[in-house]
Amino acid sequence: MGGNSGDAGDNVQLSLLQGFGQPARPQGTSPAAAVDPVAQVLIESPLPHLDREFDYLVPEELSAAAVPGARIKARFGGQELAGYITARKAEAPEGVRLVALSKVVSPQPVLTPGLLRLATAVAERYAGNVSDVVRAAVPPRVAKVDQEFAGRGPGPVEAAAAAPAVDASCFAGYRSGPAFLSHLAAGESPRAVLTSHRSYGPAAWPAQVAAAVAAAVQSGRGALAVVPDARDLARLEAALAAVLGTDGYLRLSAEDGPTPRYRNYLRLLHGDVRVAVGTRSAAYAPVPELGLIVLCDDGDDLYVEQRAPYQHTREVLLLRAGLEDCAMLLASVARSTEAERLVQHGWAQPIQCERPVLRTQTPRVVNTADSFQQERDPLLSHARLPQAAWRAAQDGLARGPVLVQVARTGFSPSLACQDCRTPARCPECSGPLGQTGRGAVPACRWCGRLAGDYRCPECGSARLRASVAGAARTAEELGRAFPGVPVISSAGEHIKDAVGPDPALVVATPGAEPVAEAGYAAALLLDGNAMLSRESLRASEETLRRWFGAASLVRPAAEGGLVVVTADSDAVVGQLVRWDPAGAAARELGLRRELQLPPAVRIAALTGSQAGIELFVQDLQLPPARLVGPVPLPGADGTHRLLVFFGYREAAVVTAALRTRKAALSAKRTPDPVQVRLDGLDFL
DNA sequence: AGCACGCCGACT
DNA sequence: GTCGGCGTGCTC
């Protein structure tokens, strides 16, 4: 009764508005669809409390196009919002009056059920919005490409290509490598962490990844490979083309521009091709019958999405592998602590060469920091090259190109022990110690505690030094040190993909090293101290990753390959000298466990005003967790940060609680917004 | 962002 | 008794 009279009143108001000439949508003029007249819709709204599905009425004339996965526009609250249909159904729950869909933007079912499940899982993991994840996953629509696919239903147009031959020779000497390939080819879903030791030539990691992809294709399934950047993409594509042909795979890269990106997405969606390769947005590619996911060099920080919820491609793909029950391969010449954790938990099998094989297949690595090698050649004082490094370069240049890795400039100063150079960390919470000015008392950047009586836990010294970055040696300086030798520079905006076999000094910043087809004769890894002394939890891990990346471009010791690293003697240098990325990762993970830091535990960072954070935490229902802060951020206008450390077991409950709190506060339009970020490691 | 609904004061 | 202020909460 009450409901009826309310309806009548609304109708009167509506007709009054229409009487005044408002262009309101005519009610009842377009009949609802005969079959499944209700569409479940995921609204694209940045507001957490609106990040869920809503029901709309489907007008008959839109019914054919309004398929699950299609992009739509619908009136929502005051405005016309974009969204996706997630399902069609016969009726909506009682008590809601449905509004009609405004239009179907495109009938292409781009938000597949699998992608919606994945986006939901990612949003839950990162306490973020499903629609934010969907925005990163689905490429923007291009109308003219839609036309090309008009009228095509799901399913492949042409028969799948002939199964490729799987060449396992690039896995020779790798324990568990051939077995991984044969399990894959047999249709099983093994999971592995591949620690390759070669970045050039026919047995390099791109060839290994291509072999794994071929094995998955041979089993009749699809495969997906994700790389950090365009250079690695080009290298992997070359290897894939050699195995599958240039039509055997599709590339998905945001760098290609909207048209090819959207076209290739739709081609995968329609099953034209079953192998996709690309950069981080490709992690969501609609590969049909996905059998294998490969992630290359998972330690690269390009894998962190730069927009909320700041998801990491590794975590996205781990979730996807679980949801789609497919094989997974993390391939790298280094090993991240996260990958090590997967190995230690038995989730993934390690694939790597054993020591005797490694000794023949990797270059000899020497460290110049030993005191008797420290004195410098007086002629070279300007180039600041230790004598051993100079000799290695001179010898190498007789046999081919020599790589010189120099650090990028601009590291932030932090505190370390003056005597043994151990980074200084807070005795209470393990946060990094910093100094606000010259002579200021050192303070923890996390908990704010003053550490005036700090003593190094390693050597007991009370002396601290600010470790300031070393300046990058310029190509010019090296040119003077080696007159007559061509100097090639690859850094910043001028990155070279490859260099020839002739003698040359190749100066590159980490990650920008060109590939020499027959390998470098030698490599000098300079500025190691600057890289190691950065105020970051990941300084060691990252330095080692850069070192292995460069060293894996050098010929094996048997062919004269030599790597010289100029860093103070340190456990990390030892891991490189012994070529032991797995041991290094295990040691690093052990340290993180002791300190209870990620990835041994998980972490949430709440950033905002002090009042905002207090309000956020007030009604937050948390299981046992360690709270650190809030502490003011240096140089920021009153912005504070609170860190929440919690275990993996509690993670689902914690992220759910954070999401609930975010939604509640955004619904109330609280003035002091708090940013919630999970597992961001850059500030640790 | 907009629009309902609801509780309170002013005016017919 | 009715109209309209805007503060709070929901939006299919």
XYZ file of C-alpha atoms (C1' of nucleotides) in Angstrom:
708
model
C 0.000 0.000 0.000
C 2.577 2.505 1.201
C 4.786 1.422 -1.657
C 1.957 1.936 -4.143
C 1.143 5.412 -2.988
C 4.866 6.260 -3.049
C 5.079 5.072 -6.620
C 2.070 7.111 -7.579
C 3.614 10.193 -6.026
C 6.840 9.693 -7.918
C 4.975 9.279 -11.175
C 3.130 12.502 -10.582
C 6.437 14.277 -9.944
C 7.911 12.745 -13.074
C 5.020 13.817 -15.279
C 5.194 17.265 -13.772
C 8.870 17.489 -14.688
C 8.075 16.321 -18.184
C 5.343 18.897 -18.327
C 8.029 21.513 -17.768
C 9.913 20.276 -20.820
C 12.646 18.219 -19.098
C 14.076 15.658 -21.533
C 13.422 12.761 -19.181
C 13.624 9.269 -20.618
C 10.088 8.179 -21.569
C 9.050 5.433 -19.205
C 7.471 2.328 -20.610
C 7.842 3.289 -24.253
C 10.543 0.663 -24.906
C 9.557 -2.800 -23.731
C 11.991 -4.837 -21.673
C 13.758 -7.745 -23.335
C 11.628 -10.853 -23.659
C 14.384 -13.136 -22.334
C 16.513 -12.245 -19.296
C 15.419 -8.628 -19.106
C 17.794 -7.843 -16.229
C 21.485 -7.083 -16.719
C 23.957 -7.232 -13.871
C 26.378 -4.343 -14.389
C 29.786 -3.476 -12.987
C 29.872 0.311 -12.732
C 33.119 2.141 -13.406
C 33.283 4.386 -10.398
C 36.344 5.385 -8.416
C 34.295 5.359 -5.217
C 34.945 2.222 -3.147
C 31.395 1.970 -1.834
C 30.028 1.905 -5.379
C 32.492 -0.707 -6.544
C 29.969 -3.515 -6.930
C 27.364 -4.774 -9.326
C 23.986 -3.148 -9.955
C 20.943 -4.414 -11.848
C 19.533 -2.656 -14.903
C 16.613 -3.289 -17.197
C 17.547 -4.280 -20.743
C 15.297 -2.708 -23.409
C 14.337 -5.191 -26.108
C 16.206 -3.294 -28.807
C 19.475 -3.553 -26.833
C 18.962 -7.168 -25.849
C 20.995 -8.778 -28.642
C 24.025 -6.567 -28.049
C 23.801 -6.615 -24.251
C 25.850 -9.750 -23.792
C 27.873 -10.533 -20.659
C 31.219 -8.779 -20.959
C 29.936 -5.943 -23.165
C 30.713 -2.290 -22.461
C 27.641 -0.213 -21.652
C 26.550 3.222 -20.506
C 23.943 3.606 -17.823
C 22.377 6.352 -15.796
C 23.657 6.112 -12.248
C 22.781 8.609 -9.584
C 23.179 11.950 -11.215
C 25.336 10.957 -14.128
C 25.867 8.710 -17.111
C 28.511 6.149 -16.187
C 30.422 3.548 -18.151
C 30.364 -0.069 -17.112
C 30.303 -3.682 -18.183
C 27.555 -6.268 -18.232
C 28.622 -9.152 -16.042
C 25.519 -11.349 -16.412
C 21.981 -11.496 -17.787
C 19.187 -12.852 -15.624
C 15.439 -13.296 -15.466
C 14.696 -11.083 -12.495
C 16.180 -8.735 -9.937
C 15.736 -8.959 -6.162
C 12.526 -7.335 -4.951
C 12.405 -3.848 -3.618
C 14.449 -2.070 -6.306
C 13.020 -0.208 -9.215
C 15.269 -0.831 -12.174
C 16.502 1.835 -14.544
C 17.023 0.950 -18.189
C 20.482 0.679 -19.755
C 21.242 3.796 -21.781
C 23.241 2.060 -24.478
C 25.530 -0.769 -25.364
C 28.813 0.864 -26.330
C 30.230 -2.286 -27.859
C 28.875 -5.826 -27.994
C 32.393 -7.292 -27.836
C 32.484 -9.394 -24.645
C 35.759 -7.891 -23.426
C 35.168 -8.471 -19.716
C 35.160 -12.258 -19.748
C 33.970 -14.231 -16.722
C 37.561 -15.336 -16.127
C 38.817 -11.764 -16.187
C 36.087 -10.629 -13.798
C 37.070 -13.383 -11.376
C 40.735 -12.404 -11.664
C 40.037 -8.682 -11.251
C 37.936 -9.463 -8.185
C 40.720 -11.565 -6.690
C 43.301 -8.847 -7.380
C 41.047 -6.174 -5.884
C 40.552 -8.274 -2.762
C 44.276 -8.912 -2.398
C 45.102 -5.217 -2.698
C 42.056 -3.863 -0.842
C 41.246 -1.961 -4.023
C 38.452 -1.502 -6.537
C 37.489 -4.153 -9.054
C 36.818 -1.446 -11.612
C 40.325 -0.031 -11.181
C 41.778 -3.435 -11.960
C 39.429 -3.858 -14.911
C 40.563 -0.502 -16.267
C 44.177 -1.707 -16.242
C 43.177 -5.022 -17.801
C 40.823 -4.167 -20.665
C 42.350 -2.052 -23.433
C 40.457 1.092 -24.458
C 37.928 0.520 -27.198
C 38.669 1.610 -30.750
C 35.480 1.927 -32.795
C 36.980 1.047 -36.159
C 38.489 -2.145 -34.737
C 35.059 -3.078 -33.364
C 33.811 -2.933 -36.946
C 36.391 -5.500 -38.060
C 34.991 -7.959 -35.539
C 31.313 -7.111 -35.986
C 29.140 -10.175 -36.157
C 31.859 -12.586 -35.070
C 30.832 -14.902 -32.305
C 33.249 -16.548 -29.910
C 35.525 -19.308 -31.176
C 38.391 -19.565 -33.622
C 37.916 -18.811 -37.290
C 40.728 -21.024 -38.472
C 42.035 -24.306 -37.151
C 44.833 -24.112 -34.615
C 48.308 -24.158 -36.105
C 50.268 -27.378 -36.158
C 51.920 -28.214 -32.856
C 55.496 -26.917 -32.761
C 58.464 -29.097 -32.022
C 59.795 -28.585 -28.499
C 63.538 -28.039 -28.447
C 64.839 -28.795 -24.973
C 68.497 -28.196 -25.796
C 68.491 -24.745 -24.186
C 67.713 -26.528 -20.903
C 70.766 -28.795 -21.127
C 72.378 -29.031 -17.705
C 69.367 -27.504 -15.965
C 68.129 -29.817 -13.270
C 64.346 -30.409 -13.580
C 64.285 -28.359 -16.798
C 63.566 -31.122 -19.350
C 61.088 -32.690 -16.896
C 59.219 -29.386 -16.654
C 58.913 -29.290 -20.445
C 57.693 -32.864 -20.749
C 55.095 -32.420 -17.988
C 53.881 -29.313 -19.788
C 53.732 -31.041 -23.146
C 51.782 -33.870 -21.527
C 49.066 -31.433 -20.510
C 50.000 -31.133 -16.846
C 50.392 -27.881 -14.919
C 53.788 -27.818 -13.215
C 55.037 -24.687 -11.453
C 58.663 -23.656 -11.427
C 61.177 -20.916 -10.729
C 63.768 -20.960 -13.510
C 67.101 -19.419 -12.577
C 68.804 -19.043 -15.916
C 72.432 -17.990 -16.181
C 72.546 -16.851 -19.774
C 71.172 -13.714 -21.409
C 72.735 -14.045 -24.867
C 72.960 -16.680 -27.574
C 70.894 -19.800 -28.311
C 70.595 -20.998 -24.704
C 69.527 -17.652 -23.265
C 66.364 -17.235 -21.199
C 64.242 -16.049 -24.173
C 64.909 -19.378 -25.890
C 64.057 -21.236 -22.690
C 60.800 -19.355 -22.314
C 59.961 -20.028 -25.967
C 60.594 -23.744 -25.427
C 58.206 -23.785 -22.470
C 55.568 -21.932 -24.495
C 55.993 -24.434 -27.328
C 55.503 -27.304 -24.873
C 52.236 -25.802 -23.635
C 51.051 -25.296 -27.215
C 51.973 -28.875 -28.005
C 49.628 -30.009 -25.253
C 46.813 -28.217 -27.088
C 46.667 -25.277 -24.696
C 47.399 -21.579 -24.859
C 50.236 -19.701 -23.180
C 50.984 -16.234 -21.881
C 54.396 -14.656 -21.313
C 54.936 -11.300 -19.639
C 58.152 -9.244 -19.707
C 59.104 -5.963 -17.998
C 59.728 -3.690 -20.968
C 59.795 -3.233 -24.729
C 63.392 -4.431 -25.102
C 62.720 -7.734 -23.405
C 59.523 -8.012 -25.415
C 61.472 -7.711 -28.671
C 63.958 -10.332 -27.510
C 61.286 -12.776 -26.434
C 59.355 -12.218 -29.645
C 62.415 -13.128 -31.694
C 62.734 -16.394 -29.779
C 59.020 -17.149 -30.060
C 58.983 -16.418 -33.783
C 61.786 -18.955 -34.231
C 59.643 -21.637 -32.600
C 56.046 -20.707 -33.438
C 56.464 -18.517 -36.520
C 55.510 -14.856 -36.595
C 51.798 -15.762 -36.767
C 51.996 -18.106 -33.811
C 51.699 -15.447 -31.143
C 50.295 -11.969 -30.524
C 51.925 -9.077 -28.753
C 50.081 -6.895 -26.307
C 51.877 -3.740 -25.299
C 50.537 -0.414 -24.186
C 53.397 1.148 -26.153
C 51.901 -0.014 -29.448
C 49.015 2.420 -29.201
C 45.289 1.796 -28.833
C 44.486 0.319 -32.261
C 46.857 -2.675 -32.400
C 46.427 -3.243 -28.689
C 42.650 -3.484 -28.913
C 42.786 -5.486 -32.153
C 45.114 -8.103 -30.669
C 42.989 -8.295 -27.537
C 39.932 -9.078 -29.660
C 41.852 -11.592 -31.768
C 42.776 -13.493 -28.608
C 39.239 -13.174 -27.325
C 37.934 -14.791 -30.504
C 40.513 -17.552 -30.324
C 42.424 -16.607 -33.475
C 45.764 -17.127 -31.716
C 46.487 -18.903 -28.477
C 49.830 -17.422 -27.416
C 50.168 -13.900 -26.087
C 53.273 -12.022 -25.043
C 53.510 -8.528 -23.688
C 54.274 -6.073 -20.921
C 52.403 -5.799 -17.639
C 48.872 -5.157 -18.911
C 49.190 -8.416 -20.902
C 48.887 -10.282 -17.596
C 45.114 -10.136 -18.110
C 45.127 -11.179 -21.787
C 42.183 -13.419 -22.739
C 44.298 -16.388 -23.833
C 41.999 -19.289 -24.693
C 42.465 -22.484 -22.664
C 45.396 -21.035 -20.793
C 47.927 -23.773 -20.024
C 51.040 -21.815 -19.057
C 51.908 -18.434 -17.610
C 55.509 -17.188 -17.834
C 56.784 -14.150 -15.985
C 60.261 -12.939 -16.918
C 62.511 -11.197 -14.406
C 59.858 -10.808 -11.728
C 62.183 -8.625 -9.617
C 61.880 -5.708 -12.037
C 60.012 -2.824 -10.433
C 58.341 -1.978 -13.748
C 55.897 -4.698 -12.750
C 54.335 -2.445 -10.145
C 51.256 -0.779 -11.597
C 51.539 2.979 -11.151
C 47.845 3.482 -10.421
C 45.616 2.192 -7.654
C 45.576 -0.487 -6.426
C 49.313 -0.627 -7.352
C 49.165 -4.332 -8.072
C 52.313 -6.261 -8.908
C 52.243 -8.381 -12.063
C 53.771 -11.310 -10.174
C 50.903 -11.384 -7.702
C 48.318 -10.925 -10.448
C 49.737 -13.881 -12.339
C 50.033 -16.059 -9.240
C 46.350 -15.434 -8.576
C 45.553 -16.166 -12.210
C 47.540 -19.411 -12.203
C 45.516 -20.502 -9.194
C 42.154 -19.528 -10.668
C 42.818 -21.092 -14.063
C 44.747 -24.034 -12.654
C 47.539 -23.678 -15.201
C 51.313 -24.085 -15.205
C 53.534 -21.223 -14.105
C 57.135 -20.338 -14.801
C 59.017 -17.487 -13.143
C 62.112 -17.054 -15.318
C 65.027 -14.825 -14.362
C 68.806 -14.763 -14.120
C 68.420 -13.581 -10.530
C 65.969 -14.695 -7.881
C 63.578 -12.425 -6.050
C 62.836 -13.084 -2.384
C 59.205 -13.598 -3.398
C 60.198 -16.325 -5.870
C 62.403 -17.884 -3.210
C 59.441 -17.966 -0.875
C 57.430 -19.878 -3.489
C 60.270 -22.388 -3.777
C 60.656 -22.793 -0.016
C 56.938 -23.342 0.413
C 57.058 -26.061 -2.227
C 54.637 -24.166 -4.465
C 57.214 -24.052 -7.233
C 60.104 -26.312 -8.176
C 63.513 -24.728 -8.750
C 65.051 -25.177 -12.195
C 68.738 -24.321 -12.276
C 72.169 -25.706 -13.059
C 74.246 -27.355 -10.395
C 77.597 -25.972 -9.384
C 79.866 -28.020 -11.709
C 77.771 -27.048 -14.727
C 77.616 -23.417 -13.612
C 81.395 -23.283 -13.297
C 81.787 -24.131 -16.963
C 78.892 -22.025 -18.182
C 79.375 -18.742 -16.328
C 82.193 -16.195 -16.423
C 84.832 -15.978 -13.720
C 83.900 -13.267 -11.216
C 86.484 -11.404 -9.168
C 86.184 -8.671 -6.578
C 88.676 -5.813 -6.492
C 87.888 -4.714 -2.963
C 90.557 -6.927 -1.422
C 93.065 -4.510 0.021
C 96.098 -5.595 -2.000
C 94.207 -4.785 -5.178
C 92.944 -1.484 -3.968
C 95.776 0.810 -4.918
C 95.021 2.526 -8.157
C 97.135 3.065 -11.164
C 98.353 6.671 -10.918
C 97.685 7.173 -14.614
C 94.040 6.331 -14.065
C 93.232 8.374 -11.011
C 90.730 10.387 -12.980
C 88.833 7.351 -14.194
C 88.828 5.941 -10.646
C 89.252 2.466 -12.000
C 90.921 -0.094 -9.754
C 93.859 -1.693 -11.431
C 92.287 -5.150 -11.657
C 89.298 -3.673 -13.448
C 91.532 -1.808 -15.844
C 93.499 -4.982 -16.619
C 90.326 -7.001 -17.147
C 89.047 -4.422 -19.591
C 92.367 -4.264 -21.404
C 92.538 -8.068 -21.765
C 88.872 -8.340 -22.727
C 89.162 -5.708 -25.427
C 91.583 -7.993 -27.259
C 88.786 -10.528 -27.636
C 85.566 -8.584 -28.026
C 83.276 -5.991 -26.467
C 83.611 -5.115 -22.784
C 80.586 -4.076 -20.757
C 80.913 -1.361 -18.125
C 77.961 -1.100 -15.765
C 77.688 2.221 -13.951
C 75.043 3.283 -11.448
C 72.433 5.832 -12.235
C 72.825 9.080 -10.371
C 70.529 10.382 -7.698
C 70.378 7.904 -4.861
C 68.964 9.286 -1.648
C 71.419 9.458 1.233
C 70.916 7.124 4.137
C 72.884 5.993 7.142
C 75.254 3.079 7.375
C 77.991 1.921 9.722
C 81.174 3.936 9.138
C 83.352 0.910 9.777
C 81.616 -2.123 8.281
C 79.000 -0.359 6.099
C 76.046 -2.335 7.374
C 72.915 -0.243 6.718
C 71.674 1.261 9.992
C 68.259 0.036 11.049
C 66.056 0.886 13.997
C 66.655 -1.463 16.957
C 62.940 -1.341 17.779
C 61.148 -1.830 14.481
C 63.904 -2.428 11.878
C 63.011 0.710 9.933
C 65.799 2.578 8.141
C 67.622 5.272 10.083
C 67.854 8.647 8.440
C 69.250 12.060 9.245
C 67.319 15.253 8.753
C 70.392 17.447 8.646
C 74.091 17.592 9.332
C 74.795 16.602 12.916
C 71.144 15.822 13.619
C 70.333 12.850 15.812
C 69.568 9.836 13.611
C 65.915 8.862 13.688
C 63.875 5.951 12.397
C 61.897 6.808 9.283
C 59.134 4.451 10.301
C 58.528 4.813 14.010
C 60.255 8.159 14.567
C 62.278 6.845 17.492
C 65.573 8.676 18.003
C 68.659 6.524 17.773
C 71.313 8.767 19.336
C 73.007 5.815 21.027
C 73.011 3.619 17.930
C 75.615 0.872 17.740
C 76.143 -1.328 14.719
C 74.808 -4.835 15.444
C 77.545 -6.320 13.230
C 80.719 -4.670 14.517
C 79.623 -2.585 17.509
C 80.840 0.670 16.023
C 78.974 3.835 16.994
C 80.128 5.790 13.961
C 77.620 6.395 11.205
C 78.142 7.865 7.775
C 75.749 9.190 5.209
C 76.238 7.024 2.176
C 76.048 9.366 -0.749
C 75.808 8.060 -4.262
C 78.935 7.903 -6.361
C 78.815 9.852 -9.563
C 78.461 7.796 -12.690
C 81.697 7.510 -14.575
C 81.128 9.015 -17.917
C 81.846 7.403 -21.215
C 84.200 10.284 -21.859
C 86.327 9.444 -18.821
C 86.647 5.860 -19.943
C 87.498 6.967 -23.441
C 90.464 8.810 -21.989
C 91.515 5.750 -20.017
C 91.453 3.557 -23.134
C 92.589 5.702 -26.026
C 91.704 4.406 -29.455
C 88.897 2.115 -28.282
C 85.377 2.925 -29.464
C 83.076 3.776 -26.548
C 79.372 3.004 -26.881
C 76.973 4.457 -24.357
C 73.579 3.018 -23.456
C 71.745 4.915 -20.771
C 68.722 7.099 -20.151
C 66.979 7.919 -23.394
C 69.694 6.502 -25.627
C 69.448 2.796 -25.027
C 71.105 0.376 -27.439
C 69.561 -3.062 -27.915
C 72.634 -4.828 -29.272
C 76.304 -4.323 -30.054
C 78.553 -6.063 -32.558
C 81.375 -8.532 -31.843
C 84.204 -6.033 -32.291
C 86.211 -4.643 -29.397
C 84.433 -1.697 -27.801
C 83.744 -0.322 -24.363
C 80.006 -0.460 -23.784
C 78.991 1.838 -20.933
C 75.488 1.151 -19.657
C 73.332 1.824 -16.643
C 71.704 -1.189 -14.963
C 68.925 -2.599 -17.095
C 70.088 -0.799 -20.237
C 72.879 -3.209 -21.180
C 72.906 -4.045 -24.893
C 73.173 -7.706 -25.841
C 76.353 -8.855 -27.585
C 75.410 -11.747 -29.820
C 78.482 -13.810 -28.984
C 78.703 -12.522 -25.430
C 80.904 -9.894 -23.850
C 84.539 -10.741 -23.300
C 84.420 -9.034 -19.919
C 82.261 -6.854 -17.714
C 83.149 -4.272 -15.078
C 80.483 -3.743 -12.461
C 81.258 -0.342 -10.980
C 79.459 1.673 -8.325
C 78.423 -1.399 -6.418
C 78.865 0.419 -3.124
C 76.499 3.165 -4.152
C 73.859 0.651 -5.209
C 74.282 -1.399 -2.057
C 74.059 1.545 0.310
C 70.694 2.791 -0.838
C 68.151 3.225 1.884
C 65.920 0.462 0.723
C 64.962 -2.917 2.009
C 65.668 -4.243 -1.434
C 69.102 -2.673 -1.968
C 70.982 -5.990 -1.827
C 68.408 -7.898 -3.804
C 68.208 -5.211 -6.448
C 71.993 -4.834 -6.732
C 72.438 -8.545 -7.169
C 69.693 -8.612 -9.778
C 71.503 -5.916 -11.734
C 74.817 -7.716 -11.389
C 73.517 -11.085 -12.545
C 71.730 -9.314 -15.376
C 75.006 -7.867 -16.642
C 77.186 -10.882 -15.814
C 74.865 -13.244 -17.697
C 75.738 -11.302 -20.863
C 79.402 -12.327 -20.498
C 81.002 -15.436 -22.030
C 81.757 -18.440 -19.818
C 85.096 -18.658 -18.034
C 86.245 -21.358 -20.447
C 85.976 -18.817 -23.272
C 87.857 -16.221 -21.266
C 84.813 -14.436 -19.839
C 85.654 -12.334 -16.782
C 83.550 -10.135 -14.526
C 85.126 -7.618 -12.170
C 83.007 -6.178 -9.409
C 84.283 -3.149 -7.527
C 82.354 -3.253 -4.288
C 83.539 -3.604 -0.737
C 83.719 -7.184 0.289
C 80.338 -8.177 1.448
C 78.141 -11.256 1.612
C 76.321 -9.978 -1.448
C 79.541 -9.781 -3.467
C 80.266 -13.342 -2.416
C 76.925 -14.517 -3.839
C 77.878 -13.042 -7.185
C 81.417 -14.471 -7.097
C 79.999 -17.935 -6.352
C 77.163 -17.355 -8.854
C 74.559 -18.277 -6.296
C 71.335 -16.319 -6.852
C 69.321 -19.001 -5.068
C 71.531 -18.896 -1.990
C 71.402 -15.108 -2.002
C 67.615 -15.132 -2.163
C 67.430 -17.720 0.623
C 69.705 -15.605 2.820
C 67.707 -12.470 2.057
C 64.429 -14.209 2.830
C 65.946 -15.446 6.098
C 66.840 -11.879 7.032
C 63.340 -10.688 6.225
C 61.930 -13.432 8.434
C 64.125 -12.354 11.329
C 63.048 -8.757 10.945
C 59.455 -9.740 10.156
C 59.517 -7.756 6.936
C 58.001 -8.505 3.502
C 57.805 -10.901 1.838
C 58.064 -12.948 5.039
C 54.995 -10.994 6.161
C 52.585 -8.763 4.324
C 52.213 -5.055 4.827
C 49.648 -2.320 4.379
C 50.604 1.366 4.323
C 47.964 3.920 5.297
C 48.913 7.406 4.135
C 47.058 10.601 4.964
C 46.688 13.267 7.609
C 47.165 12.193 11.209
C 43.473 12.796 11.904
C 42.461 10.886 8.814
C 44.547 7.872 9.771
C 43.198 7.930 13.329
C 39.635 7.994 12.037
C 40.400 5.187 9.598
C 41.880 2.944 12.275
C 39.140 3.754 14.798
C 36.553 1.225 13.639
C 38.958 -1.044 11.832
C 38.421 -4.636 12.912
C 41.857 -6.199 12.654
C 43.153 -9.621 13.624
C 46.542 -9.644 15.397
C 48.839 -7.307 13.469
C 51.840 -5.128 14.199
C 51.202 -1.409 13.816
C 54.125 0.968 13.285
C 53.473 4.707 13.316
C 51.880 6.900 12.256
C 54.974 8.921 11.556
C 55.253 12.165 9.567
C 56.720 11.718 6.099
C 59.909 13.708 5.539
C 59.369 16.824 3.498
C 55.614 16.350 3.345
C 52.998 18.801 4.553
C 51.779 16.937 7.591
C 51.236 13.722 5.676
C 51.658 10.731 7.936
C 52.070 7.028 7.368
C 50.966 4.065 9.400
C 52.340 0.631 8.574
C 50.405 -2.535 9.327
C 52.363 -5.792 9.283
C 50.422 -9.042 9.198
C 50.831 -12.693 8.298
C 49.676 -14.398 5.105
C 47.134 -16.377 7.113
C 45.490 -13.174 8.284
C 45.815 -11.468 4.910
C 42.337 -12.172 3.564
C 40.737 -10.899 6.776
C 42.965 -7.808 6.927
C 42.423 -6.767 3.312
C 38.689 -7.345 3.667
C 38.627 -5.152 6.778
C 40.591 -2.410 5.018
C 38.209 -2.512 2.059
C 35.159 -2.362 4.290
C 36.604 0.624 6.135
C 37.493 2.392 2.892
C 33.962 1.894 1.594
C 32.364 3.092 4.822
C 34.473 6.256 4.919
C 34.013 7.056 1.247
C 30.241 6.623 1.625
C 30.342 9.173 4.432
C 32.498 11.484 2.320
C 35.034 11.906 5.082
C 37.132 15.032 4.603
C 40.571 13.482 5.361
C 41.158 10.797 2.744
C 43.526 7.951 3.569
C 45.359 6.088 0.846
C 45.665 2.362 1.454
C 48.485 0.596 -0.302
C 49.392 -3.049 0.070
C 52.832 -4.559 -0.288
C 54.429 -1.438 -1.706
C 58.100 -1.921 -0.924
C 59.626 1.278 -2.255
C 59.536 3.070 1.108
C 60.875 0.222 3.244
C 27.971 14.046 -8.403
C 22.881 14.498 -7.823
C 18.686 13.337 -5.812
C 15.634 11.450 -2.206
C 14.157 11.628 2.355
C 13.695 13.535 6.954
C 13.599 16.586 10.741
C 12.989 21.391 12.128
C 11.441 26.395 11.834
C 8.428 30.011 9.429
C 4.464 31.288 7.335
C -0.681 30.814 5.560
C -1.434 22.496 8.456
C 1.774 23.191 4.814
C 6.116 24.720 2.674
C 10.833 24.593 2.244
C 15.557 25.000 4.751
C 19.644 21.819 4.109
C 22.065 17.628 6.493
C 22.533 12.560 5.814
C 22.588 8.625 2.971
C 21.886 6.035 -1.329
C 22.457 5.516 -6.093
C 20.206 -0.790 -9.549
